Coordinates of C-alpha atoms and ligand atoms in Angstrom, one line a residue:
X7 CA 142.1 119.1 104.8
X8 CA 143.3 121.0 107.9
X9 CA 143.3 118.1 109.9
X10 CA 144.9 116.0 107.5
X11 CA 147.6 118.6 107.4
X12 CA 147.9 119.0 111.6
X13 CA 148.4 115.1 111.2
X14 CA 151.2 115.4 108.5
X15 CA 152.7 117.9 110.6
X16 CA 152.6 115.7 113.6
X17 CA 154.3 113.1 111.8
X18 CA 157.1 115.1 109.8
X19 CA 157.8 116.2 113.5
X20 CA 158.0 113.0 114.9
X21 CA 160.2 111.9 112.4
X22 CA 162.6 114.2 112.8
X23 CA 163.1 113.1 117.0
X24 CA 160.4 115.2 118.2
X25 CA 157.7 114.4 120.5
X26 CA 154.1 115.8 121.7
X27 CA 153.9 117.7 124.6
X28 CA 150.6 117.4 126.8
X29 CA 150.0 121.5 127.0
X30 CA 151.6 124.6 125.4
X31 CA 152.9 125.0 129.3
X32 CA 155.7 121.9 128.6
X33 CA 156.0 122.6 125.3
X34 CA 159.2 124.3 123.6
X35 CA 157.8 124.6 119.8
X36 CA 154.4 125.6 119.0
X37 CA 153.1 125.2 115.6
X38 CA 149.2 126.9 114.9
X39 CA 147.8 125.2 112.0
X40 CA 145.7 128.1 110.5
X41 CA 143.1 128.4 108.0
X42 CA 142.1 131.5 105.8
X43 CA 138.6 130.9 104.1
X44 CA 136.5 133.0 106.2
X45 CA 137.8 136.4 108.4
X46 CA 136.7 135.3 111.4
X47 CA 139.3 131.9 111.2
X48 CA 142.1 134.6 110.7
X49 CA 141.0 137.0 113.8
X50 CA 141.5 133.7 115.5
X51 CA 145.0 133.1 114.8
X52 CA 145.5 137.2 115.8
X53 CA 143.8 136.8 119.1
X54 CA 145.8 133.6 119.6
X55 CA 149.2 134.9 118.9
X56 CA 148.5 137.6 121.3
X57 CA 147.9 135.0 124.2
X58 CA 151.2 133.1 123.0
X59 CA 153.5 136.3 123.3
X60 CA 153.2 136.0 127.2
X61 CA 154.0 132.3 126.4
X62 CA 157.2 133.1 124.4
X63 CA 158.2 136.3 126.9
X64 CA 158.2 133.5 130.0
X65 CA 160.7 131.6 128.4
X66 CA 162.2 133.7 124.9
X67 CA 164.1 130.2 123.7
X68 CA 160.3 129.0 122.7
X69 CA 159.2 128.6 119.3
X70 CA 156.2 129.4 117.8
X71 CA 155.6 128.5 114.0
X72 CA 153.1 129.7 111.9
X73 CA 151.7 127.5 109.2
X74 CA 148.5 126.7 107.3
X75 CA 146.8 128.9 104.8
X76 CA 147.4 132.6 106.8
X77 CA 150.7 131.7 106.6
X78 CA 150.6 131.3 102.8
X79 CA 148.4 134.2 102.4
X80 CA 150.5 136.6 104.5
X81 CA 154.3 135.3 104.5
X82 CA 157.0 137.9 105.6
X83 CA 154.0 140.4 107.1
X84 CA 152.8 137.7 109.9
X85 CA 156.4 138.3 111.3
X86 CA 156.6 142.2 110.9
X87 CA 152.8 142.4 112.2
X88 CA 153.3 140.0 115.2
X89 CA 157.3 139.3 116.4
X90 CA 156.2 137.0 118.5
X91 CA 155.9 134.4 115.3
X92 CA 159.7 132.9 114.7
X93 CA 158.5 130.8 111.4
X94 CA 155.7 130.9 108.7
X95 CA 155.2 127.9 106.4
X96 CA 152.7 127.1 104.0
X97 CA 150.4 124.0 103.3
X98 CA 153.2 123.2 100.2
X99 CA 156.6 123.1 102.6
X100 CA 155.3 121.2 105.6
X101 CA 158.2 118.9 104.9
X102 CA 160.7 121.8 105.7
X103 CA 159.0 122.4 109.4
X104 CA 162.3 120.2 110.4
X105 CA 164.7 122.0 108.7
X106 CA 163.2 124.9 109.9
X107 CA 163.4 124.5 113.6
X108 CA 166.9 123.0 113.3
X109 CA 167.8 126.6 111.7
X110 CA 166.1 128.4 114.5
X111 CA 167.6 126.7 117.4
X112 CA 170.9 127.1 116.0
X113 CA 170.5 130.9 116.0
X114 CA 169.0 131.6 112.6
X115 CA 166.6 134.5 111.8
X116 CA 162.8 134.3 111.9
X117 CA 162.0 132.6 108.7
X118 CA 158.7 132.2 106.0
X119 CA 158.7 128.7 103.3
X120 CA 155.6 129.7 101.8
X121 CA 156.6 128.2 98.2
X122 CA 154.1 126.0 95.8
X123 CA 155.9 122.6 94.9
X124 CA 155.0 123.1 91.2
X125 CA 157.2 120.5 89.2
X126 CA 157.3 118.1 92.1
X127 CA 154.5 117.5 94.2
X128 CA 155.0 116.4 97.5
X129 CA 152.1 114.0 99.3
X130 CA 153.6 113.1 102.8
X131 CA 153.0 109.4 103.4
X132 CA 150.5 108.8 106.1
X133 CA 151.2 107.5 110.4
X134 CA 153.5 104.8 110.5
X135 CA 152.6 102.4 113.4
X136 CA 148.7 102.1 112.6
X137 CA 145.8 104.6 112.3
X138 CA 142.3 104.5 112.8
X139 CA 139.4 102.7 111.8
X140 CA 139.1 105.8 109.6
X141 CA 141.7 108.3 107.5
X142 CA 141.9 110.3 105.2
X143 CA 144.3 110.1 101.7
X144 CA 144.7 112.9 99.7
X145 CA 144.9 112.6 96.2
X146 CA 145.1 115.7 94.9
X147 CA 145.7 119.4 95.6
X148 CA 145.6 122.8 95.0
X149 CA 142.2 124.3 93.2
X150 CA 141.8 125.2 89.4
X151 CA 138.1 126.5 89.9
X152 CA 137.9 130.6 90.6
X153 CA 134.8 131.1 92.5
X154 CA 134.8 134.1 93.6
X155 CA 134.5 134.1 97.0
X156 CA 137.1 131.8 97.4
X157 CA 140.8 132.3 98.7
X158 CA 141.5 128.8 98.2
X159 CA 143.3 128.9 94.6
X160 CA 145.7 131.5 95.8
X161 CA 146.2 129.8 99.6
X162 CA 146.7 126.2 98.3
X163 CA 148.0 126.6 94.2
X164 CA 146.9 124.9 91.3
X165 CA 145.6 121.6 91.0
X166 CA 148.6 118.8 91.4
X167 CA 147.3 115.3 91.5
X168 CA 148.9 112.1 92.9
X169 CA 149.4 108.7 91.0
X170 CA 147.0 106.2 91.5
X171 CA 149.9 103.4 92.1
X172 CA 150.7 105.7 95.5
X173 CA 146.8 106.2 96.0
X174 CA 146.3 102.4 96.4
X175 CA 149.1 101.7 97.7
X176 CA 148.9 104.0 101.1
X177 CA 145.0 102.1 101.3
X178 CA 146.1 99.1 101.0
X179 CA 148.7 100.0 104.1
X180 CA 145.9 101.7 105.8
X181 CA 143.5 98.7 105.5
X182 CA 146.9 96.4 107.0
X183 CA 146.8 98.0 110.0
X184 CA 143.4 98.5 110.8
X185 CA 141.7 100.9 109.0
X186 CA 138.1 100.3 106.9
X187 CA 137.2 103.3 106.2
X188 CA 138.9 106.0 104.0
X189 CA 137.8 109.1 102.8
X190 CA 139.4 110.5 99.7
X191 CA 140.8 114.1 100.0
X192 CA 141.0 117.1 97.4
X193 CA 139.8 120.3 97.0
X194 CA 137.7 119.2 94.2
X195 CA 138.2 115.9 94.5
X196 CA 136.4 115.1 91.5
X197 CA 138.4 116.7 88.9
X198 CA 141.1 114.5 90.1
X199 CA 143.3 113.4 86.9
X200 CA 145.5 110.6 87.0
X201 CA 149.5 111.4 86.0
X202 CA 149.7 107.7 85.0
X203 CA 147.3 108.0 82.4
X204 CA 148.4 111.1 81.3
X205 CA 151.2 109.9 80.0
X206 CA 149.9 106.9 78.6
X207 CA 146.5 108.9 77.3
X208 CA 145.8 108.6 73.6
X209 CA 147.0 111.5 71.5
X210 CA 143.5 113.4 71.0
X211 CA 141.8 111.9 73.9
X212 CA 138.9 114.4 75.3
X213 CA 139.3 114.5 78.6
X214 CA 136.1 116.4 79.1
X215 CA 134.4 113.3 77.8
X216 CA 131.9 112.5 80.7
X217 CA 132.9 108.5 80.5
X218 CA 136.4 109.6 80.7
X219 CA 136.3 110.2 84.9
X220 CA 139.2 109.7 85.8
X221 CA 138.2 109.8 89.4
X222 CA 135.2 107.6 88.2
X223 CA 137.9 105.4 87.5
X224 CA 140.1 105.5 90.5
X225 CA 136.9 104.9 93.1
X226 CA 136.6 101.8 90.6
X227 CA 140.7 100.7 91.1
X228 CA 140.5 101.3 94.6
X229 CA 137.2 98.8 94.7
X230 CA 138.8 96.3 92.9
X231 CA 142.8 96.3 94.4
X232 CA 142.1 96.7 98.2
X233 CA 139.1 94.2 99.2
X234 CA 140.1 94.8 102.8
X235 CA 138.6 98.3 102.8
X236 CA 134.7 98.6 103.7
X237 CA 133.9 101.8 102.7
X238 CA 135.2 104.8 100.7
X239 CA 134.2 108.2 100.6
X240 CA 135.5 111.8 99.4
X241 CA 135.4 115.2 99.8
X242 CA 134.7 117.8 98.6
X243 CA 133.2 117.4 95.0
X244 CA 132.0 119.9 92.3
X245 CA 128.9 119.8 91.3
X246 CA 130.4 120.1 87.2
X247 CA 132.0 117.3 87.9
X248 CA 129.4 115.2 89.0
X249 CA 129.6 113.3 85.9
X250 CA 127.6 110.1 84.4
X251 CA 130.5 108.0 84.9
X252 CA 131.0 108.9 88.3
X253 CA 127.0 108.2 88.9
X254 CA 126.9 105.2 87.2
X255 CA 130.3 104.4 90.2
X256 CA 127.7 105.2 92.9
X257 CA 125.6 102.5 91.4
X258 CA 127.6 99.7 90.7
X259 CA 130.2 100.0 93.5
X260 CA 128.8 98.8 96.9
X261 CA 131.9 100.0 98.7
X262 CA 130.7 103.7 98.1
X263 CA 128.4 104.4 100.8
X264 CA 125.2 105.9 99.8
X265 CA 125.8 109.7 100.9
X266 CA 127.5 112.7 99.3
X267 CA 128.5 116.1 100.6
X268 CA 128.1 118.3 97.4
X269 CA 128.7 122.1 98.0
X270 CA 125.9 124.1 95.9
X271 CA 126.7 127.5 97.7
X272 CA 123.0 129.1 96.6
X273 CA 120.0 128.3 95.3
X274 CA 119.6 131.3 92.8
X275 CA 121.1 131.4 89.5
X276 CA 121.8 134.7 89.6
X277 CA 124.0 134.6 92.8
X278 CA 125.3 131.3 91.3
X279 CA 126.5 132.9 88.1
X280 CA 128.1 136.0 90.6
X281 CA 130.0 133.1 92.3
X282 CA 130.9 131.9 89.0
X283 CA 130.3 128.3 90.5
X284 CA 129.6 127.1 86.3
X285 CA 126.5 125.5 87.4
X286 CA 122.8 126.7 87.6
X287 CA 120.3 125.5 89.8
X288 CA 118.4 122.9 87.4
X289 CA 121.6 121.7 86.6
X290 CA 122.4 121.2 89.9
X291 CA 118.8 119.5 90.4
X292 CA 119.3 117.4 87.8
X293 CA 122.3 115.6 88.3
X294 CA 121.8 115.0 92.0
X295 CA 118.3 113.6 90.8
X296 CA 119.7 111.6 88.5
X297 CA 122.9 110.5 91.4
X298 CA 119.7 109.9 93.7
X299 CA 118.1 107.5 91.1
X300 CA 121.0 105.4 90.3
X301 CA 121.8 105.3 93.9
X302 CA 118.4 105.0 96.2
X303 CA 118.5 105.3 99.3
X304 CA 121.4 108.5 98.4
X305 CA 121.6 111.4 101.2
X306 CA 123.6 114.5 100.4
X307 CA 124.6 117.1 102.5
X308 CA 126.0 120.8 100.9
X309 CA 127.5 123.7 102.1
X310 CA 125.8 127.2 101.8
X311 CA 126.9 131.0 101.7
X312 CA 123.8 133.3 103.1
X313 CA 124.9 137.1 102.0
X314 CA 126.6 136.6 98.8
X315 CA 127.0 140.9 97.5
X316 CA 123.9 141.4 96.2
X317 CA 121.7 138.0 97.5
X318 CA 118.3 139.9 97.8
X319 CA 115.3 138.4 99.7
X320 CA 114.1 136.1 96.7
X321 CA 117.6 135.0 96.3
X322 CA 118.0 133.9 99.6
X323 CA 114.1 132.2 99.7
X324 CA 115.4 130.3 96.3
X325 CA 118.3 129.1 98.3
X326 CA 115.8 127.5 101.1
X327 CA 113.7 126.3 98.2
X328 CA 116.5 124.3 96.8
X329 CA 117.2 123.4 100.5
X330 CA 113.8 121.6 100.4
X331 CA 113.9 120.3 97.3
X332 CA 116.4 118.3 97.6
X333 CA 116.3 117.3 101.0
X334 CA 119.9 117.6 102.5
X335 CA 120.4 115.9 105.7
X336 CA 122.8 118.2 107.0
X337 CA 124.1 121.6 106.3
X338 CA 127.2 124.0 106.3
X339 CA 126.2 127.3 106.4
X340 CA 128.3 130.6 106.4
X341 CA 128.0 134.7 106.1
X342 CA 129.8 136.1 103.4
X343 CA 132.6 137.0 104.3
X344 CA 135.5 139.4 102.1
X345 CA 138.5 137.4 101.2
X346 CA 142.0 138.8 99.8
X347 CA 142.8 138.3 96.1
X348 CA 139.1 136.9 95.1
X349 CA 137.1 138.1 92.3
X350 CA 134.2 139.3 94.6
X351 CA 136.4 141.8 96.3
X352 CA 134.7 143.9 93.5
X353 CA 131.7 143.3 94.5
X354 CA 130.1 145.8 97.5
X355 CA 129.8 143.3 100.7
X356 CA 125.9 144.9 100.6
X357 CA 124.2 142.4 102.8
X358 CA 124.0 143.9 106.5
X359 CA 125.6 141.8 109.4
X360 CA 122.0 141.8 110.2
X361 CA 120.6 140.0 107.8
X362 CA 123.2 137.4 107.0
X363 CA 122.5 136.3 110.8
X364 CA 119.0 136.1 110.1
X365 CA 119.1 134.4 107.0
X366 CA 121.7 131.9 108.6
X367 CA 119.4 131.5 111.2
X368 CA 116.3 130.6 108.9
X369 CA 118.7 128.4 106.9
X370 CA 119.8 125.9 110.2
X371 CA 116.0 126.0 111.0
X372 CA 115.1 124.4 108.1
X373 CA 117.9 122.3 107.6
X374 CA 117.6 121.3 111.4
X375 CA 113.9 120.4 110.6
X376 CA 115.0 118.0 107.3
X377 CA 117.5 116.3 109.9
X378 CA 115.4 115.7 112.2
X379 CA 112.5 114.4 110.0
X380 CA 114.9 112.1 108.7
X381 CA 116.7 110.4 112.0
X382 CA 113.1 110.2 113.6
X383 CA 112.2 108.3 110.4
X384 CA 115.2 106.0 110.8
X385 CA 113.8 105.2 114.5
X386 CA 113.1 100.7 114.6
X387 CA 115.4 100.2 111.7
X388 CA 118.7 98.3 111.8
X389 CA 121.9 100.0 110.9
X390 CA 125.2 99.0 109.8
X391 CA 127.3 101.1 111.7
X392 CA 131.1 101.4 111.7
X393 CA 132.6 102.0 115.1
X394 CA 134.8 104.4 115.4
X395 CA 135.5 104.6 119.3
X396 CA 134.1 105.0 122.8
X397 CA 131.6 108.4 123.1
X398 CA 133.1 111.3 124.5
X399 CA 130.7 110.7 127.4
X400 CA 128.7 107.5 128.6
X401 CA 129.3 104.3 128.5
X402 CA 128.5 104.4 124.6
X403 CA 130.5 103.4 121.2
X404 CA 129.9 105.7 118.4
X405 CA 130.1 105.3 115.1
X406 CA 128.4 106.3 111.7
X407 CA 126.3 104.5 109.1
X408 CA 127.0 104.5 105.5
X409 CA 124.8 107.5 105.0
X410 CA 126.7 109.1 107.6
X411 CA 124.4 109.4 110.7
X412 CA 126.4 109.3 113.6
X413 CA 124.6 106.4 115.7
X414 CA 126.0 105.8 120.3
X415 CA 125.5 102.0 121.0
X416 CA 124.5 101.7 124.3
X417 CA 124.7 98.4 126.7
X418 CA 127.8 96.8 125.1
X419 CA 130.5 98.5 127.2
X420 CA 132.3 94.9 128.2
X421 CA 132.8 94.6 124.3
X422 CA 135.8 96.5 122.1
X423 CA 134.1 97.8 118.9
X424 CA 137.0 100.0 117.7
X425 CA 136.9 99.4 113.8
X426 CA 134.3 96.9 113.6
X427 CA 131.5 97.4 111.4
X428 CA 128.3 96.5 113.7
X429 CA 124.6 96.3 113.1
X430 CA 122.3 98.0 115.5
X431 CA 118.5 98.4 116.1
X432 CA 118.1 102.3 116.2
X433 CA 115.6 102.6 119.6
X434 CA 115.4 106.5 119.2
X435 CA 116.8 110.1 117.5
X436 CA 118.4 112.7 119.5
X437 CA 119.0 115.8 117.5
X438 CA 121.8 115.2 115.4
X439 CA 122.3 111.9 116.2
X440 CA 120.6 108.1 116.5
X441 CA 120.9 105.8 119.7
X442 CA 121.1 102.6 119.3
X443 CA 122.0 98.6 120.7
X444 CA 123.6 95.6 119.1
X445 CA 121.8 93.0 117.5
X446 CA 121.8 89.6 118.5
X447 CA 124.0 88.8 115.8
X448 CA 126.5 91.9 115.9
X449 CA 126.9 91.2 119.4
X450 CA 127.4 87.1 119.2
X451 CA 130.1 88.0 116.6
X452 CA 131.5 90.6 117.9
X453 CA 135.1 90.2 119.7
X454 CA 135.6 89.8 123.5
X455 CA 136.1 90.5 125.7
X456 CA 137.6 94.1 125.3
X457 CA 141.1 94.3 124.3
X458 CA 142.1 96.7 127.4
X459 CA 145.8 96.6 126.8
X460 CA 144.8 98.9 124.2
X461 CA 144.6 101.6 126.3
X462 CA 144.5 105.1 125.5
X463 CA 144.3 104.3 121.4
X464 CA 141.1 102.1 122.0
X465 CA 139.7 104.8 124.9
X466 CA 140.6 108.2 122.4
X467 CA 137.2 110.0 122.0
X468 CA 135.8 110.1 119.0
X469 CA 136.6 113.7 117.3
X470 CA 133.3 114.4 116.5
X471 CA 133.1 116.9 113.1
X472 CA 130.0 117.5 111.3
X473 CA 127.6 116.6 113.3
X474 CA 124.6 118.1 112.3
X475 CA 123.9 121.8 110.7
X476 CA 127.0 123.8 112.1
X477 CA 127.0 127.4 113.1
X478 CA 128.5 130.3 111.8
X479 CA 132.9 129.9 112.5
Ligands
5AD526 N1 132.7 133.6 102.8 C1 131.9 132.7 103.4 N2 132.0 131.4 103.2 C2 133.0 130.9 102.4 N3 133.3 129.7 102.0 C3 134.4 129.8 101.2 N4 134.7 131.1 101.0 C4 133.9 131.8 101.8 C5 133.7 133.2 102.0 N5 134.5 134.1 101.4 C6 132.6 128.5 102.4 C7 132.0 127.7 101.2 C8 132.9 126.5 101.1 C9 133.3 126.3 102.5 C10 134.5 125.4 102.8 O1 133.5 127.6 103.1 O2 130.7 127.3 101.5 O3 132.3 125.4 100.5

């Protein structure tokens, strides 16, 4: 979501006549995208501002613009606390950023936009002039959930969803100019509603009604209205909202790759209930079972919190349990950490420093040991893999499967994979990753020779996120 919003950011910018600068060094605005779910992401932004105040005292006509999350969740006190910041704007009033900076540079006073657009949503419209072979779309945002470790609801608003026309529409551009893969955005992207329907919904309609997914029903338009698109994915889900409808999607729509990132947070009821996540564990079990058997072949990956207030030792042991039980091939795991506004704040933070480390470090040790098991199994298969750019280093392509695994084709350098979707015969595992070459056939079909006028789009790294378990921050 962050990165979508850096992008939106970018773009609102360029709009408005300005243009990137290579370093902060040639730069004459500087905007920190910030995020505020953990502590340690907001120490970051302190320790970065204080850098930045030497940048702003070398030449005081700089700007430097708060936005992001800390921004929403601290407004006017980000400038009292640190004067080096000339602008705070939140997540909501990224399309004022302009606006903004024209007022500062013609002498106005350090400002904050930190304003939820309630009545009128606003979903910037994505790159013009071509993205990637992947992107992302939001459709909806803001959170109506209250778990209570969360700062999200008070950071990002209430839910505000976006009209499926829009939705298809920015795919279908997305797909024009190149892009085949999308991944749906949303806090919980599964609750999504649809404002067309609303209005047009039946008087009396229930629209807890499990065949009623409404998200269900969007994967299902976006299948049917942009054939160009090869695969579709979103993030992140609830698991209450992992209804039938939306399994009985993963079965019937081939375009819906066969892996799932579905945050359980803990493996022990009780900690689930303190989290007030509105699941328990069997239910938990039970519908990703039950996603797993309408879809084989399914993967999910999950995010976990170690040190919950009050997780004891058999908490924490239920938490690996569930970890085996269901197999994830790939975890997020994080320490507890205290958030403003949430529910927990109640809650004594009882778990030592000590022991959330060493629980954390248990938890990547077994999740490592799932992954692992899993891409060494995958070793002499073939993959369909799509190819999102050259490797940060070697002369590799890299790209993911359905299911996710990232996969470096080796020995077809000469070629230009960017956005194809390519088979490969995996030849061996690395950690978090598979290695892999062409087959016969992906390489006869594939274009060439490369496309070098290209340049710098078709040689950008691959931004490599979630690969494999990630540490703490
Ligand atoms: N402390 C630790 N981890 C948290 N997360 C959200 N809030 C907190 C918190 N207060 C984690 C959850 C969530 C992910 C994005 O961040 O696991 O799914």
């Amino acid at each position: 979501m962050n990165v979508h919003d850096s992008e939106r950011m970018r773009e609102v910018l360029r709009g408005a006549g300005y243009a990137e600068a290579e370093d902060s060094a040639s730069a004459d605005v500087l905007v920190l995208n910030t995020c505020s779910v953990r502590e340690k992401a907001e120490q970051k932004l302190r320790s970065e501002v204080g850098r930045l105040a030497r940048w702003k005292r070398e030449q005081p006509e700089r700007v430097l613009i708060v936005a992001g999350c800390v921004a929403q969740q601290e407004g006017e006190q980000l400038l009292r606390r640190m004067p080096a910041i000339d602008g705070v704007i939140g997540p909501d009033n990224i399309a004022e950023l302009p606006r903004l900076l024209g007022d500062l540079s013609t002498g106005g006073l350090p400002a904050v936009r930190t304003v939820f657009d309630l009545d009128a949503p606003r979903f910037l419209p994505p790159p013009r002039g071509g993205s990637g072979p992947t992107a992302f779309v939001t459709v909806m945002k803001g959170c109506n959930e209250r778990c209570s470790f969360c700062i999200v609801p008070y950071t990002r608003g209430p839910e505000r969803y976006r009209a499926s026309d829009e939705i298809v529409a920015e795919i279908a551009a997305l797909c024009a100019s190149g892009t085949r893969e999308v991944t749906l955005l949303g806090q919980t992207v599964n609750s999504y509603r649809d404002p067309l329907r609303a209005l047009s919904q039946a008087p009396g309609a229930d629209p807890e009604d499990p065949d009623e997914s409404e998200f269900a029903a969007l994967l299902r338009r976006i299948a049917a209205e942009v054939p160009a698109l090869r695969r579709l994915r979103y993030t992140s889900p609830h698991p209450r909202h992992l209804t039938p409808s939306l399994i009985r999607a993963h079965a019937e729509l081939p375009l819906l790759p066969r892996h799932v990132h579905l945050p359980v947070q803990s493996g022990a009821n009780r900690m689930l209930k303190r989290m007030i996540r509105r699941y328990t564990r069997e239910e938990y079990l039970a519908r990703t079972r039950a996603l797993c058997a309408e879809a084989p072949g399914m993967t999910l990956s999950t995010d976990i919190i170690v040190g919950f207030p009050g997780e004891t030792e058999e908490d924490f042991e239920a938490t690996l349990s569930l970890v085996e039980e269901v197999g994830f091939r790939g975890l997020f795991g994080f320490k507890y950490s205290r958030r403003p506004y949430t529910p927990a704040l109640k809650l004594p933070d009882d778990v030592t420093e000590q022991v959330k480390s060493a629980r954390l470090t248990r938890l990547f040790a077994l999740s490592e040991a799932l992954l692992g098991k899993h891409l060494e199994g995958l070793t002499g298969s073939v993959q369909e893999v799509l190819v999102e750019g050259p490797a940060k280093a070697g002369d590799l392509w890299s790209g993911r499967t359905g299911r996710n695994e990232i996969v470096h084709i080796e020995g077809a350098s000469e070629l230009d994979l960017t956005g194809e979707v390519v088979t490969a015969h995996i030849l061996r595992a690395n950690k978090h990753s598979l290695h892999g070459a062409l087959t016969e056939a992906a390489r006869a079909a594939a274009r060439q020779p490369r496309a070098r006028a290209q340049g710098s789009q078709a040689r950008r790294a691959l931004p490599v996120v979630n690969e494999g378990p990630r540490a703490e921050g």
